[in-house]
Short mmCIF file of C-alpha atoms in Angstrom, two decimals:
data_model
loop_
_atom_site.label_atom_id
_atom_site.label_comp_id
_atom_site.label_asym_id
_atom_site.label_seq_id
_atom_site.Cartn_x
_atom_site.Cartn_y
_atom_site.Cartn_z
CA MET A 10 150.35 -119.80 -215.65
CA ILE A 11 148.86 -118.30 -212.47
CA PRO A 12 147.39 -114.84 -212.36
CA ALA A 13 148.83 -112.27 -209.87
CA THR A 14 146.88 -111.94 -206.65
CA PHE A 15 143.68 -109.97 -206.57
CA ASP A 16 140.80 -109.54 -204.20
CA TYR A 17 137.41 -110.74 -205.07
CA ALA A 18 133.90 -109.59 -204.48
CA ARG A 19 130.64 -111.09 -205.63
CA PRO A 20 127.80 -108.71 -205.40
CA GLN A 21 124.14 -109.90 -205.88
CA SER A 22 122.59 -106.83 -207.40
CA THR A 23 123.67 -104.15 -209.91
CA ASP A 24 123.44 -101.42 -207.27
CA GLU A 25 125.72 -103.38 -205.01
CA ALA A 26 128.17 -104.01 -208.00
CA VAL A 27 128.25 -100.25 -208.74
CA ARG A 28 128.88 -99.49 -205.18
CA VAL A 29 131.76 -101.91 -204.93
CA LEU A 30 133.20 -100.52 -208.15
CA ALA A 31 133.02 -96.99 -206.95
CA GLU A 32 134.74 -97.74 -203.56
CA ALA A 33 137.52 -99.73 -205.23
CA GLY A 34 138.37 -97.08 -207.81
CA PRO A 35 140.10 -97.65 -211.26
CA GLU A 36 142.12 -100.73 -210.02
CA ALA A 37 138.92 -102.93 -210.02
CA LYS A 38 137.97 -104.98 -213.03
CA VAL A 39 134.58 -106.52 -213.76
CA LEU A 40 134.46 -110.28 -214.23
CA ALA A 41 131.60 -111.38 -216.63
CA GLY A 42 132.19 -114.83 -218.17
CA GLY A 43 135.88 -114.56 -217.90
CA GLN A 44 136.69 -116.05 -221.22
CA SER A 45 138.80 -113.05 -222.33
CA LEU A 46 139.73 -111.71 -218.87
CA LEU A 47 141.12 -114.86 -217.32
CA PRO A 48 143.65 -115.55 -220.24
CA ILE A 49 144.71 -111.89 -219.78
CA LEU A 50 145.19 -112.19 -216.06
CA ARG A 51 147.12 -115.45 -216.52
CA LEU A 52 149.44 -113.90 -219.09
CA ARG A 53 149.80 -111.11 -216.55
CA LEU A 54 148.91 -108.47 -219.03
CA SER A 55 146.71 -106.90 -216.52
CA PHE A 56 147.04 -106.49 -212.70
CA PRO A 57 143.70 -105.55 -211.13
CA GLU A 58 143.54 -105.19 -207.38
CA LEU A 59 139.98 -106.39 -207.28
CA LEU A 60 137.72 -108.56 -209.50
CA VAL A 61 134.01 -107.82 -209.16
CA ASP A 62 132.23 -110.99 -210.32
CA LEU A 63 128.85 -110.49 -211.75
CA GLY A 64 128.04 -114.22 -211.67
CA ALA A 65 125.45 -113.83 -208.89
CA VAL A 66 123.63 -110.79 -210.34
CA ASP A 67 120.65 -112.65 -211.64
CA ALA A 68 118.97 -109.42 -213.00
CA LEU A 69 121.61 -109.21 -215.70
CA ARG A 70 120.61 -112.35 -217.32
CA GLY A 71 117.88 -112.98 -219.76
CA ILE A 72 116.33 -111.73 -223.00
CA ARG A 73 112.94 -109.97 -223.37
CA GLN A 74 111.08 -107.92 -225.91
CA ASP A 75 110.19 -104.25 -225.13
CA GLY A 76 108.08 -102.83 -228.00
CA ALA A 77 110.22 -102.88 -231.13
CA GLN A 78 113.35 -103.56 -229.21
CA LEU A 79 115.08 -106.74 -228.02
CA VAL A 80 116.55 -106.28 -224.54
CA ILE A 81 119.50 -108.66 -223.74
CA GLY A 82 121.00 -108.70 -220.25
CA ALA A 83 124.73 -108.14 -220.32
CA MET A 84 125.49 -111.41 -218.52
CA THR A 85 123.50 -113.47 -221.00
CA THR A 86 125.84 -116.11 -222.46
CA HIS A 87 126.51 -116.62 -226.15
CA HIS A 88 124.99 -120.12 -225.80
CA GLU A 89 121.76 -118.49 -224.56
CA VAL A 90 121.88 -115.92 -227.36
CA VAL A 91 122.34 -118.45 -229.96
CA HIS A 92 119.36 -120.54 -228.83
CA ASP A 93 117.01 -117.94 -227.90
CA PRO A 94 113.80 -117.80 -230.02
CA LEU A 95 113.35 -114.02 -229.67
CA VAL A 96 116.91 -113.43 -230.85
CA ARG A 97 116.47 -115.84 -233.73
CA ALA A 98 113.27 -114.19 -234.77
CA HIS A 99 114.21 -110.55 -234.46
CA ALA A 100 118.06 -110.29 -234.45
CA GLY A 101 119.09 -113.38 -236.52
CA LEU A 102 122.45 -111.74 -237.38
CA LEU A 103 123.31 -111.71 -233.74
CA ALA A 104 122.36 -115.45 -233.24
CA ARG A 105 124.27 -116.35 -236.35
CA ALA A 106 127.49 -114.46 -235.33
CA ALA A 107 127.35 -115.58 -231.72
CA ALA A 108 127.33 -119.19 -232.89
CA THR A 109 130.82 -118.68 -234.37
CA VAL A 110 132.42 -117.35 -231.16
CA ALA A 111 135.27 -119.60 -230.23
CA ASP A 112 133.79 -123.07 -229.31
CA PRO A 113 130.89 -124.51 -227.32
CA ALA A 114 132.67 -124.49 -223.85
CA VAL A 115 133.65 -120.85 -224.33
CA ARG A 116 130.05 -119.97 -225.40
CA HIS A 117 128.68 -121.54 -222.28
CA ARG A 118 130.67 -119.05 -220.12
CA GLY A 119 131.29 -116.02 -222.37
CA THR A 120 128.64 -113.31 -222.29
CA LEU A 121 127.44 -110.73 -224.81
CA GLY A 122 128.07 -107.79 -222.27
CA GLY A 123 131.47 -109.09 -221.57
CA SER A 124 132.56 -109.27 -225.19
CA LEU A 125 131.19 -105.79 -225.89
CA ALA A 126 132.87 -104.27 -222.78
CA HIS A 127 136.17 -105.99 -223.62
CA ALA A 128 135.86 -104.48 -227.14
CA ASP A 129 138.54 -106.59 -228.83
CA PRO A 130 138.50 -105.42 -232.45
CA ALA A 131 138.87 -109.06 -233.50
CA GLY A 132 135.78 -110.05 -231.46
CA ASP A 133 132.70 -110.89 -233.53
CA LEU A 134 130.00 -109.23 -231.60
CA PRO A 135 131.07 -105.55 -231.30
CA ALA A 136 130.87 -105.16 -235.12
CA VAL A 137 127.58 -106.94 -235.15
CA CYS A 138 126.04 -104.73 -232.53
CA LEU A 139 127.38 -101.80 -234.43
CA ALA A 140 125.75 -102.94 -237.67
CA LEU A 141 122.52 -103.57 -235.67
CA ASP A 142 122.56 -100.01 -234.22
CA ALA A 143 122.37 -101.38 -230.76
CA THR A 144 122.10 -99.10 -227.67
CA MET A 145 124.15 -99.88 -224.63
CA VAL A 146 122.40 -99.38 -221.25
CA VAL A 147 125.00 -98.28 -218.58
CA LEU A 148 124.62 -97.94 -214.85
CA GLY A 149 126.87 -95.74 -212.77
CA PRO A 150 126.79 -93.94 -209.38
CA GLN A 151 124.57 -91.33 -210.92
CA GLY A 152 122.14 -93.79 -212.43
CA PHE A 153 121.45 -95.06 -215.91
CA ARG A 154 122.53 -93.68 -219.16
CA THR A 155 122.36 -94.95 -222.74
CA VAL A 156 125.20 -94.99 -225.26
CA PRO A 157 124.61 -95.77 -228.95
CA ALA A 158 126.86 -98.55 -230.28
CA ALA A 159 128.44 -95.92 -232.74
CA GLU A 160 129.85 -94.04 -229.70
CA PHE A 161 130.38 -96.97 -227.41
CA PHE A 162 133.65 -98.41 -229.00
CA VAL A 163 136.30 -95.77 -228.54
CA ASP A 164 139.66 -97.38 -229.31
CA TYR A 165 141.59 -100.59 -228.97
CA LEU A 166 140.07 -102.47 -226.06
CA GLN A 167 138.52 -99.24 -224.90
CA THR A 168 134.84 -98.30 -224.59
CA ALA A 169 132.87 -95.28 -223.36
CA LEU A 170 132.33 -97.19 -220.01
CA ARG A 171 133.90 -95.44 -217.03
CA PRO A 172 135.73 -97.38 -214.33
CA ASP A 173 132.68 -97.05 -212.00
CA GLU A 174 130.10 -98.03 -214.63
CA LEU A 175 128.50 -101.30 -215.62
CA LEU A 176 127.06 -102.37 -218.90
CA THR A 177 123.72 -103.73 -217.89
CA GLU A 178 121.69 -104.25 -221.10
CA ILE A 179 122.02 -104.19 -224.77
CA ARG A 180 118.90 -103.02 -226.66
CA ILE A 181 118.62 -104.04 -230.29
CA PRO A 182 115.95 -102.75 -232.64
CA ALA A 183 113.96 -105.67 -234.03
CA MET A 184 114.81 -106.10 -237.78
CA ASP A 185 112.02 -108.19 -238.96
CA GLY A 186 112.04 -108.70 -242.80
CA TRP A 187 115.73 -108.09 -243.11
CA GLY A 188 118.14 -110.56 -244.60
CA PHE A 189 121.52 -111.05 -242.85
CA HIS A 190 124.73 -112.93 -242.97
CA TYR A 191 127.96 -113.20 -241.09
CA GLU A 192 131.24 -114.02 -243.03
CA LYS A 193 134.27 -114.85 -241.00
CA PHE A 194 137.65 -115.70 -242.21
CA GLN A 195 139.71 -117.55 -239.65
CA ARG A 196 142.98 -119.67 -239.78
CA VAL A 197 141.67 -122.57 -237.74
CA ALA A 198 138.21 -123.62 -236.44
CA GLN A 199 138.13 -121.80 -233.06
CA ALA A 200 140.53 -118.94 -233.84
CA TRP A 201 139.69 -115.28 -233.73
CA ALA A 202 138.51 -113.70 -237.06
CA VAL A 203 141.36 -112.53 -239.37
CA VAL A 204 138.55 -110.42 -240.73
CA GLY A 205 134.79 -110.72 -240.35
CA VAL A 206 131.95 -108.95 -242.07
CA ALA A 207 128.33 -108.66 -240.62
CA ALA A 208 125.76 -107.72 -243.23
CA ALA A 209 122.04 -106.85 -242.87
CA VAL A 210 119.95 -106.00 -245.85
CA ARG A 211 116.44 -104.55 -246.08
CA PRO A 212 114.91 -105.53 -249.44
CA ALA A 213 113.14 -103.10 -251.60
CA GLN A 214 109.43 -103.24 -252.07
CA ASP A 215 109.89 -104.98 -255.53
CA GLY A 216 111.60 -107.80 -253.72
CA ARG A 217 114.69 -107.77 -255.87
CA GLY A 218 116.44 -104.45 -255.01
CA ILE A 219 118.11 -103.36 -251.86
CA ALA A 220 116.52 -100.48 -249.80
CA GLU A 221 119.17 -100.30 -247.09
CA ALA A 222 122.17 -102.10 -246.01
CA ARG A 223 124.37 -102.16 -242.93
CA ILE A 224 127.90 -103.58 -242.86
CA GLY A 225 129.87 -104.12 -239.79
CA LEU A 226 133.64 -104.90 -239.95
CA VAL A 227 135.67 -107.07 -237.61
CA ASN A 228 139.46 -106.57 -237.13
CA MET A 229 139.77 -103.82 -239.71
CA GLY A 230 141.15 -101.31 -237.27
CA ALA A 231 141.49 -100.54 -233.56
CA ARG A 232 137.77 -100.73 -233.08
CA PRO A 233 134.79 -102.23 -234.94
CA MET A 234 133.63 -100.16 -237.79
CA ARG A 235 130.92 -99.75 -240.39
CA ALA A 236 131.62 -99.84 -244.12
CA HIS A 237 129.68 -96.59 -244.74
CA LEU A 238 130.70 -96.11 -248.44
CA THR A 239 129.48 -99.67 -249.28
CA GLU A 240 126.28 -99.05 -247.36
CA THR A 241 125.59 -95.82 -249.31
CA ALA A 242 126.45 -97.57 -252.57
CA LEU A 243 123.97 -100.39 -251.82
CA THR A 244 121.13 -98.02 -250.87
CA GLY A 245 118.70 -98.32 -253.81
CA ALA A 246 120.86 -100.64 -255.60
CA ASP A 247 119.40 -103.41 -257.85
CA GLY A 248 120.64 -106.33 -255.85
CA SER A 249 122.43 -107.88 -258.82
CA GLU A 250 125.81 -109.60 -258.25
CA GLU A 251 127.49 -106.84 -260.29
CA ALA A 252 125.99 -104.04 -258.17
CA ILE A 253 126.84 -105.76 -254.95
CA GLY A 254 130.29 -106.54 -256.24
CA ARG A 255 130.90 -102.87 -257.19
CA ALA A 256 129.68 -101.66 -253.78
CA ALA A 257 131.91 -104.29 -251.97
CA THR A 258 135.00 -102.80 -253.62
CA LEU A 259 134.63 -99.85 -251.23
CA ALA A 260 134.35 -101.89 -248.06
CA ALA A 261 138.04 -101.28 -247.00
CA GLU A 262 137.94 -97.53 -247.64
CA GLY A 263 138.84 -95.65 -244.43
CA THR A 264 139.89 -98.68 -242.58
CA HIS A 265 143.21 -99.12 -240.75
CA PRO A 266 143.59 -102.88 -240.33
CA PRO A 267 146.55 -104.33 -238.39
CA THR A 268 149.46 -106.31 -239.77
CA ASP A 269 150.25 -109.28 -237.80
CA LEU A 270 151.24 -113.08 -238.01
CA SER A 271 147.71 -113.73 -239.63
CA GLY A 272 148.12 -111.34 -242.39
CA SER A 273 149.18 -107.99 -243.62
CA ALA A 274 146.97 -104.90 -243.78
CA GLU A 275 146.79 -105.16 -247.50
CA TYR A 276 145.64 -108.78 -247.23
CA ARG A 277 142.97 -107.75 -244.67
CA GLU A 278 141.75 -105.03 -247.04
CA HIS A 279 141.33 -107.73 -249.76
CA LEU A 280 139.52 -109.98 -247.35
CA ALA A 281 137.20 -107.19 -246.33
CA ARG A 282 136.09 -106.58 -249.95
CA VAL A 283 135.66 -110.24 -250.76
CA LEU A 284 133.89 -111.17 -247.55
CA THR A 285 131.59 -108.10 -247.85
CA GLN A 286 130.59 -109.21 -251.27
CA ARG A 287 129.76 -112.71 -250.03
CA ALA A 288 128.03 -111.48 -246.92
CA VAL A 289 125.83 -109.05 -248.78
CA LEU A 290 125.05 -111.55 -251.50
CA ALA A 291 123.97 -114.06 -248.89
CA ALA A 292 122.09 -111.45 -246.80
CA ALA A 293 120.12 -110.28 -249.93
CA GLY A 294 119.40 -113.94 -250.71
CA THR A 295 117.90 -114.66 -247.28
CA ALA A 296 115.72 -111.60 -246.91
CA MET B 11 115.17 -126.54 -229.71
CA ALA B 12 114.57 -129.11 -227.08
CA GLN B 13 115.15 -127.88 -223.48
CA ASN B 14 117.59 -129.94 -221.51
CA PRO B 15 116.15 -130.59 -218.01
CA MET B 16 119.77 -130.53 -216.70
CA ARG B 17 120.14 -126.93 -217.85
CA ASP B 18 117.60 -125.22 -215.58
CA ASP B 19 118.76 -121.68 -214.70
CA PRO B 20 121.19 -122.27 -211.80
CA THR B 21 120.46 -120.42 -208.63
CA PRO B 22 123.04 -117.66 -208.09
CA PRO B 23 125.75 -118.31 -205.52
CA PRO B 24 125.67 -116.22 -202.36
CA ALA B 25 127.15 -112.66 -202.28
CA LEU B 26 130.72 -112.15 -201.14
CA ALA B 27 132.08 -108.97 -199.66
CA ARG B 28 135.65 -108.05 -200.87
CA THR B 29 138.01 -110.75 -199.76
CA SER B 30 141.48 -112.12 -200.41
CA ALA B 31 140.52 -115.68 -199.33
CA ALA B 32 137.20 -117.01 -200.18
CA ARG B 33 135.24 -119.90 -198.66
CA ILE B 34 133.80 -122.12 -201.31
CA ALA B 35 131.38 -125.07 -201.29
CA VAL B 36 131.68 -127.17 -204.41
CA ASN B 37 130.30 -130.61 -205.30
CA VAL B 38 132.79 -132.43 -207.37
CA ASP B 39 131.79 -135.79 -208.75
CA GLY B 40 129.12 -136.27 -206.20
CA VAL B 41 131.26 -135.34 -203.21
CA ALA B 42 130.78 -132.05 -201.28
CA HIS B 43 133.85 -130.08 -200.62
CA LEU B 44 134.27 -126.95 -198.33
CA ASP B 45 137.45 -125.08 -198.93
CA GLU B 46 139.23 -121.83 -198.49
CA VAL B 47 140.88 -120.66 -201.71
CA GLU B 48 142.79 -117.64 -203.09
CA PRO B 49 140.52 -115.87 -205.57
CA ARG B 50 143.12 -116.33 -208.29
CA LEU B 51 143.09 -120.16 -207.99
CA LEU B 52 141.87 -121.65 -211.30
CA LEU B 53 139.24 -124.46 -211.19
CA VAL B 54 141.59 -126.90 -212.87
CA HIS B 55 144.28 -126.40 -210.23
CA TYR B 56 141.72 -126.67 -207.47
CA LEU B 57 140.60 -130.05 -208.86
CA ARG B 58 144.12 -131.41 -209.41
CA ASP B 59 146.14 -129.92 -206.62
CA ARG B 60 143.65 -129.52 -203.84
CA LEU B 61 141.39 -132.46 -204.49
CA GLY B 62 143.78 -134.84 -206.22
CA ARG B 63 141.31 -135.28 -209.14
CA THR B 64 144.16 -135.52 -211.75
CA GLY B 65 142.03 -137.17 -214.37
CA THR B 66 141.49 -133.69 -215.76
CA PRO B 67 144.74 -132.67 -217.39
CA ILE B 68 146.14 -129.22 -218.19
CA GLY B 69 146.95 -129.10 -221.94
CA CYS B 70 147.82 -125.76 -223.44
CA ASP B 71 147.09 -123.56 -220.37
CA THR B 72 145.60 -120.92 -222.78
CA GLY B 73 142.01 -121.94 -223.17
CA ASN B 74 142.60 -123.32 -226.59
CA CYS B 75 143.11 -127.05 -226.47
CA GLY B 76 140.02 -128.17 -224.33
CA ALA B 77 141.97 -130.95 -222.50
CA CYS B 78 140.75 -129.61 -219.17
CA THR B 79 137.07 -129.58 -220.07
CA VAL B 80 134.70 -130.44 -217.19
CA ASP B 81 130.90 -130.07 -216.61
CA LEU B 82 129.87 -127.18 -214.50
CA ASP B 83 126.19 -127.21 -213.61
CA GLY B 84 125.32 -129.10 -216.81
CA MET B 85 127.39 -127.16 -219.17
CA SER B 86 130.93 -127.96 -220.47
CA VAL B 87 133.59 -125.39 -219.52
CA LYS B 88 137.39 -125.24 -219.94
CA SER B 89 138.44 -125.48 -216.32
CA CYS B 90 141.55 -123.40 -217.04
CA GLN B 91 139.24 -120.52 -217.92
CA VAL B 92 137.15 -120.59 -214.74
CA LEU B 93 138.23 -119.54 -211.17
CA ALA B 94 137.62 -121.97 -208.26
CA VAL B 95 135.47 -119.11 -206.64
CA GLN B 96 133.20 -119.11 -209.70
CA ALA B 97 132.38 -122.78 -209.07
CA ASP B 98 131.10 -121.82 -205.43
CA GLY B 99 127.65 -123.39 -204.77
CA ARG B 100 127.91 -125.33 -208.07
CA ARG B 101 128.27 -128.94 -209.21
CA VAL B 102 131.34 -130.13 -211.13
CA THR B 103 131.59 -133.36 -212.95
CA THR B 104 134.95 -134.50 -214.26
CA ILE B 105 135.93 -137.53 -216.36
CA GLN B 106 136.33 -139.24 -213.00
CA GLY B 107 132.68 -138.90 -212.22
CA LEU B 108 131.31 -140.67 -215.29
CA ALA B 109 131.71 -144.37 -214.45
CA GLY B 110 128.80 -146.05 -212.75
CA PRO B 111 128.74 -146.83 -209.02
CA ASP B 112 130.04 -150.32 -209.82
CA GLY B 113 132.93 -148.82 -211.86
CA ALA B 114 131.32 -149.65 -215.23
CA TRP B 115 132.54 -147.24 -217.81
CA HIS B 116 130.30 -144.60 -219.41
CA PRO B 117 129.33 -145.54 -223.03
CA LEU B 118 131.55 -142.77 -224.22
CA GLN B 119 134.52 -144.18 -222.30
CA ARG B 120 133.75 -147.60 -223.71
CA ALA B 121 133.39 -146.37 -227.28
CA PHE B 122 136.70 -144.47 -227.06
CA HIS B 123 138.34 -147.64 -226.01
CA GLU B 124 136.56 -149.82 -228.55
CA GLN B 125 137.02 -147.47 -231.55
CA HIS B 126 140.71 -146.71 -230.76
CA ALA B 127 139.84 -142.97 -230.41
CA LEU B 128 143.05 -142.17 -228.62
CA GLN B 129 146.72 -142.74 -228.93
CA CYS B 130 148.57 -140.75 -226.24
CA GLY B 131 145.33 -140.05 -224.42
CA TYR B 132 146.05 -136.63 -223.24
CA CYS B 133 143.06 -134.98 -224.96
CA THR B 134 140.72 -137.82 -224.10
CA PRO B 135 139.09 -136.57 -220.83
CA GLY B 136 138.27 -133.24 -222.55
CA MET B 137 137.06 -134.90 -225.77
CA ILE B 138 134.76 -137.16 -223.72
CA MET B 139 133.41 -134.31 -221.57
CA ALA B 140 132.81 -132.18 -224.66
CA ALA B 141 131.11 -135.12 -226.49
CA ARG B 142 128.92 -135.80 -223.47
CA ASP B 143 127.84 -132.21 -223.54
CA LEU B 144 126.80 -132.51 -227.26
CA LEU B 145 124.85 -135.75 -226.67
CA LYS B 146 122.71 -134.15 -223.89
CA ASP B 147 121.22 -131.75 -226.42
CA ASN B 148 121.58 -133.86 -229.57
CA PRO B 149 121.42 -137.69 -228.98
CA ASP B 150 121.55 -138.41 -232.70
CA PRO B 151 124.25 -136.10 -234.22
CA THR B 152 125.57 -136.31 -237.72
CA PRO B 153 129.42 -136.68 -238.12
CA GLU B 154 129.48 -132.84 -239.08
CA GLU B 155 127.72 -131.95 -235.83
CA VAL B 156 130.19 -134.02 -233.90
CA ARG B 157 133.07 -132.23 -235.46
CA ASP B 158 131.54 -128.85 -234.84
CA ALA B 159 130.86 -129.71 -231.12
CA LEU B 160 134.51 -130.79 -230.72
CA GLU B 161 136.01 -127.71 -232.44
CA GLY B 162 137.35 -126.51 -229.08
CA ASN B 163 139.17 -129.81 -228.32
CA LEU B 164 142.49 -130.44 -230.05
CA CYS B 165 143.99 -133.87 -230.72
CA ARG B 166 147.52 -134.09 -232.09
CA CYS B 167 147.52 -137.91 -232.58
CA THR B 168 144.41 -139.41 -234.11
CA GLY B 169 143.43 -137.13 -236.89
CA TYR B 170 139.96 -137.17 -235.26
CA GLN B 171 138.44 -139.86 -237.48
CA ASN B 172 138.21 -142.48 -234.70
CA ILE B 173 137.09 -139.91 -232.23
CA VAL B 174 134.11 -139.03 -234.41
CA ARG B 175 133.38 -142.77 -234.80
CA ALA B 176 133.55 -143.30 -231.08
CA VAL B 177 131.17 -140.39 -230.41
CA LEU B 178 128.64 -141.76 -232.95
CA ALA B 179 128.88 -145.30 -231.56
CA ALA B 180 128.34 -144.03 -228.02
CA ALA B 181 125.42 -141.92 -229.11
CA ALA B 182 123.85 -145.01 -230.65
CA GLU B 183 124.37 -147.01 -227.49
CA LEU B 184 123.01 -144.16 -225.26
CA ARG B 185 119.93 -144.00 -227.52
CA ARG B 186 119.39 -147.71 -227.02
CA GLU B 187 119.85 -147.47 -223.30
CA GLY B 188 117.49 -144.57 -223.14
CA ALA B 189 114.84 -146.18 -225.30
CA PRO B 190 111.72 -146.84 -223.16
CA GLU B 191 111.10 -150.33 -224.64
CA PRO B 192 113.34 -151.36 -227.52
CA ARG B 193 111.23 -153.04 -230.25
CA GLY B 194 112.02 -156.69 -230.98
CA LYS B 195 113.72 -157.15 -227.58
CA ALA B 196 117.39 -156.29 -228.19
CA ALA B 197 118.71 -157.85 -225.14
CA GLY B 198 121.76 -159.95 -225.90
CA ALA B 199 122.23 -158.28 -229.24
CA PRO B 200 125.78 -157.16 -230.02
CA ARG B 201 126.75 -153.71 -228.89
CA ALA B 202 127.29 -151.35 -231.91
CA SER B 203 130.74 -150.66 -232.51
CA GLY B 204 131.95 -149.68 -235.96
CA GLN B 205 128.52 -149.50 -237.76
CA GLU B 206 127.89 -145.84 -237.07
CA ALA B 207 131.20 -144.75 -238.66
CA PRO B 208 130.88 -141.89 -241.06
CA ALA B 209 130.92 -142.80 -244.71
#
């Protein structure tokens, strides 16, 4: 399968990339790692006139600490995220979930920014960044703006990014002392999640109870979402298996999961409850 | 996590203004190539159709099966998921670049042969390239780690058992080759074949 023809540009800076995007208009598409975009082009589900390849924009790569935040360049690959000591120390949930994305060869090319901007509801990392309360740093012709993860994911494959804007950085608050876990149910090893649950738990002072919990849901609707009712039920909960199990029964409330070849909506709601219980139990145990 | 010296940050390729035909410079298996390509040309088609390097097969054509795996600047990639223009200024190693200058097989190639790690052979180039990627970072993997590393490579013949055995045997041989001064002088000792098989 061969993609339809397109023009190609390879800017070397973010400013140049934004200029090229502005000149090209809405028919341009940004190429990050290409692990989602190239299959789409080859299946001819999309016909961009121009691909703007960010592969030469060195400034978009790398991970650094800025006060209490971790700053990850949009073109940082999953492989780099998984093995980065700063991510492992301060955003372990992200490292853990990124290690489950597809397979090693895809993780060598696929990028954090690419997977967030693509916003596939079955993608692992949008829901994780939502649970981590990440902030997206976006560059457009008028300069930089920031978008909280809660406002970034708009609909199926749609984000708050405008056609002339570029996701440049992902800022993640350091969550030292939190426990975390990522539970993913998939049909075969490298497949997309049928449902995934990302859980982060801040233990109470007594070391047994739960002070605060964040739950991100993968593939439970057109966009990633939080299990807010479960989060509320876990706030101040005693951390017992019963309490966590009760809170997890609320995990599918307000979701609109798809029905497809991998399972019905009802099956996904069941998975969300079961995986949430497992994820929170594991997260509470690792805090 | 040990740093792999082959995985230094690659220098970015040069900027390109908007174009419908890109000039690329790619080193494939040690040979420099200069070509003009359509931006939509996939790396695997460039390797096979332009350069005649047909050792890298196209399997599923959807990024799932891993048959077309090659090494791009020290990292395994699925060459049906990379554009030829994205390889501009970079170094590609295919299955055809693994043998020594005298044609001697790479230990992984030898181990796949000796352990009967293939039947139809279609997945073999990708399996070997993915296994080679694993062994660069992890010279002494467990059977489980081998399976994890090969999760993106599908084999419909072998049931994977002999593939895992072959990777473990090759790892053992590479460790011996790489050992600075093997204790007790191992020269002439028989090459490991089945000993490393998983229990």
